[in-house]
Coordinates of C-alpha atoms in Angstrom, one line a residue:
M281 CA 97.2 45.4 -6.9
E282 CA 97.9 45.4 -10.6
T283 CA 96.4 47.5 -13.3
S284 CA 95.0 46.6 -16.7
G285 CA 94.5 49.4 -19.2
G286 CA 95.1 52.1 -16.7
I287 CA 92.5 51.2 -14.1
P288 CA 93.2 49.5 -10.8
C289 CA 92.0 45.9 -10.8
N290 CA 90.6 44.7 -7.5
V291 CA 89.2 41.5 -9.0
W292 CA 89.4 40.0 -5.5
L293 CA 87.0 42.5 -4.0
P294 CA 83.7 41.2 -5.4
V295 CA 84.8 37.8 -4.4
L296 CA 85.5 38.9 -0.8
V297 CA 82.1 40.5 -0.1
P298 CA 79.9 37.3 -0.2
F299 CA 82.4 35.6 2.1
L300 CA 82.1 38.6 4.5
G301 CA 78.3 38.3 4.3
A302 CA 78.5 34.6 5.0
A303 CA 80.6 35.2 8.1
V304 CA 78.3 38.0 9.4
L305 CA 75.1 36.0 8.7
G306 CA 76.6 32.8 10.0
L307 CA 77.7 34.4 13.3
F308 CA 74.9 36.8 13.9
G309 CA 72.0 35.7 11.6
G310 CA 70.2 33.9 14.3
L311 CA 70.3 37.0 16.5
L312 CA 69.0 39.4 13.9
G313 CA 65.6 37.9 13.2
K314 CA 64.1 36.7 9.9
K315 CA 63.4 40.0 8.1
P316 CA 66.7 41.8 9.0
A317 CA 68.7 38.6 8.0
A318 CA 66.9 38.5 4.6
V319 CA 67.6 42.2 4.0
L320 CA 71.2 41.9 5.0
G321 CA 71.7 38.8 2.8
C322 CA 70.1 40.6 -0.2
A323 CA 72.3 43.6 0.6
F324 CA 75.5 41.6 0.5
S325 CA 74.5 40.0 -2.7
L326 CA 73.5 43.3 -4.3
G327 CA 76.8 44.9 -3.1
T328 CA 78.7 42.1 -4.8
G329 CA 77.0 42.8 -8.0
L330 CA 77.5 46.5 -7.7
L331 CA 81.2 46.0 -7.1
A332 CA 81.6 43.6 -10.0
A333 CA 79.6 45.4 -12.6
P334 CA 82.0 48.3 -13.4
L335 CA 85.0 46.0 -13.5
A336 CA 83.1 43.6 -15.8
W337 CA 81.9 46.4 -18.0
F338 CA 85.4 47.7 -18.5
V339 CA 86.7 44.2 -19.3
L340 CA 83.8 43.4 -21.7
R341 CA 83.9 46.8 -23.4
N342 CA 87.7 46.9 -24.0
G343 CA 88.4 43.2 -24.4
A344 CA 91.1 43.6 -21.7
T345 CA 92.2 41.2 -18.9
A346 CA 92.2 42.3 -15.3
V347 CA 94.6 40.4 -13.0
S348 CA 95.1 40.6 -9.2
G349 CA 98.0 38.6 -7.8
P350 CA 99.5 36.1 -7.9
W351 CA 100.2 36.1 -4.2
T352 CA 102.6 33.5 -2.8
F353 CA 101.9 31.8 0.5
L354 CA 104.1 29.3 2.5
G355 CA 107.4 30.3 1.1
T356 CA 108.9 32.6 -1.4
G357 CA 109.9 30.4 -4.4
A358 CA 107.9 27.1 -4.3
G359 CA 105.0 28.3 -2.2
I360 CA 101.3 28.3 -3.0
Q361 CA 100.3 31.0 -5.5
V362 CA 96.8 32.4 -5.5
G363 CA 95.5 34.9 -7.9
F364 CA 92.4 36.2 -9.7
R365 CA 91.8 36.9 -13.4
L366 CA 89.0 38.5 -15.2
D367 CA 88.9 38.1 -19.0
P368 CA 85.8 38.7 -21.1
L369 CA 84.4 35.2 -20.6
S370 CA 84.9 35.2 -16.8
A371 CA 83.5 38.8 -16.7
A372 CA 80.3 37.6 -18.4
M373 CA 80.1 34.7 -15.9
V374 CA 80.7 37.0 -12.9
V375 CA 77.7 39.2 -14.1
L376 CA 75.6 36.1 -14.5
V377 CA 76.5 34.7 -11.1
C378 CA 75.8 38.0 -9.4
L379 CA 72.5 38.5 -11.2
V380 CA 71.2 34.9 -10.5
A381 CA 72.4 35.0 -6.9
F382 CA 70.6 38.3 -6.2
L383 CA 67.4 37.0 -7.8
V384 CA 67.6 33.8 -5.7
H385 CA 68.2 36.0 -2.5
V386 CA 65.1 38.1 -3.3
Y387 CA 62.9 35.1 -4.2
S388 CA 64.0 33.3 -1.0
A389 CA 62.9 36.3 1.1
S390 CA 59.3 35.8 0.2
Y391 CA 59.3 32.0 -0.4
L392 CA 61.0 31.0 2.9
H393 CA 59.5 33.6 5.2
S394 CA 58.2 31.0 7.6
E395 CA 61.5 29.0 8.0
P396 CA 63.0 29.2 11.5
E397 CA 66.7 29.6 10.7
L398 CA 66.6 32.0 7.8
G399 CA 69.8 33.8 8.9
R400 CA 71.8 30.6 8.5
Y401 CA 70.2 30.0 5.1
Y402 CA 71.3 33.4 3.9
G403 CA 74.8 32.8 5.2
Y404 CA 75.0 29.6 3.2
L405 CA 73.6 31.3 0.2
N406 CA 76.2 34.1 0.4
L407 CA 78.9 31.4 0.9
F408 CA 77.7 29.7 -2.3
Q409 CA 77.8 32.9 -4.3
G410 CA 81.4 33.5 -3.1
M411 CA 82.4 30.0 -4.0
M412 CA 80.9 30.5 -7.5
L413 CA 82.8 33.8 -7.9
L414 CA 86.0 32.1 -6.7
L415 CA 85.5 29.3 -9.3
V416 CA 85.0 31.8 -12.1
T417 CA 87.7 34.3 -11.3
G418 CA 90.5 31.9 -10.1
S419 CA 93.7 32.3 -12.1
D420 CA 95.2 29.0 -11.0
L421 CA 94.1 25.4 -10.4
L422 CA 94.2 25.7 -6.6
T423 CA 91.8 28.6 -6.6
L424 CA 89.6 26.9 -9.1
F425 CA 89.6 23.7 -7.0
A426 CA 88.8 25.7 -3.8
G427 CA 85.8 27.3 -5.6
W428 CA 84.7 24.0 -6.9
E429 CA 84.7 22.4 -3.5

């Protein structure tokens, strides 16, 4: 964990929460029922936004750049490096992604109330939100490509 401007920068944490939500809803969404799956999907989306908002506020207010990583995998020198970066443009995009994803989650709860596999749908929706955040915050081409795919 690195710091930027005196605060710890866990840029990876808001990216992790939707993937956690996708895993939980993907594995247990069918067992929960429709309404609990919708509430849990909306809660993961809202939690992502609540984790991202203070960090984005700091970056946008101070014009700073928050960086987590790079972490090297598969070797020490020529391995794969993965990292996250939050500059003012990507901070604005993170806020936009979290806001739109939360609104889609809430709208889907009422619009798709009669669908049979709502838990799986919310798992995919959380996965999509996580991939969009990965795309926006990736500091290298590999991370950006993973989010794009």
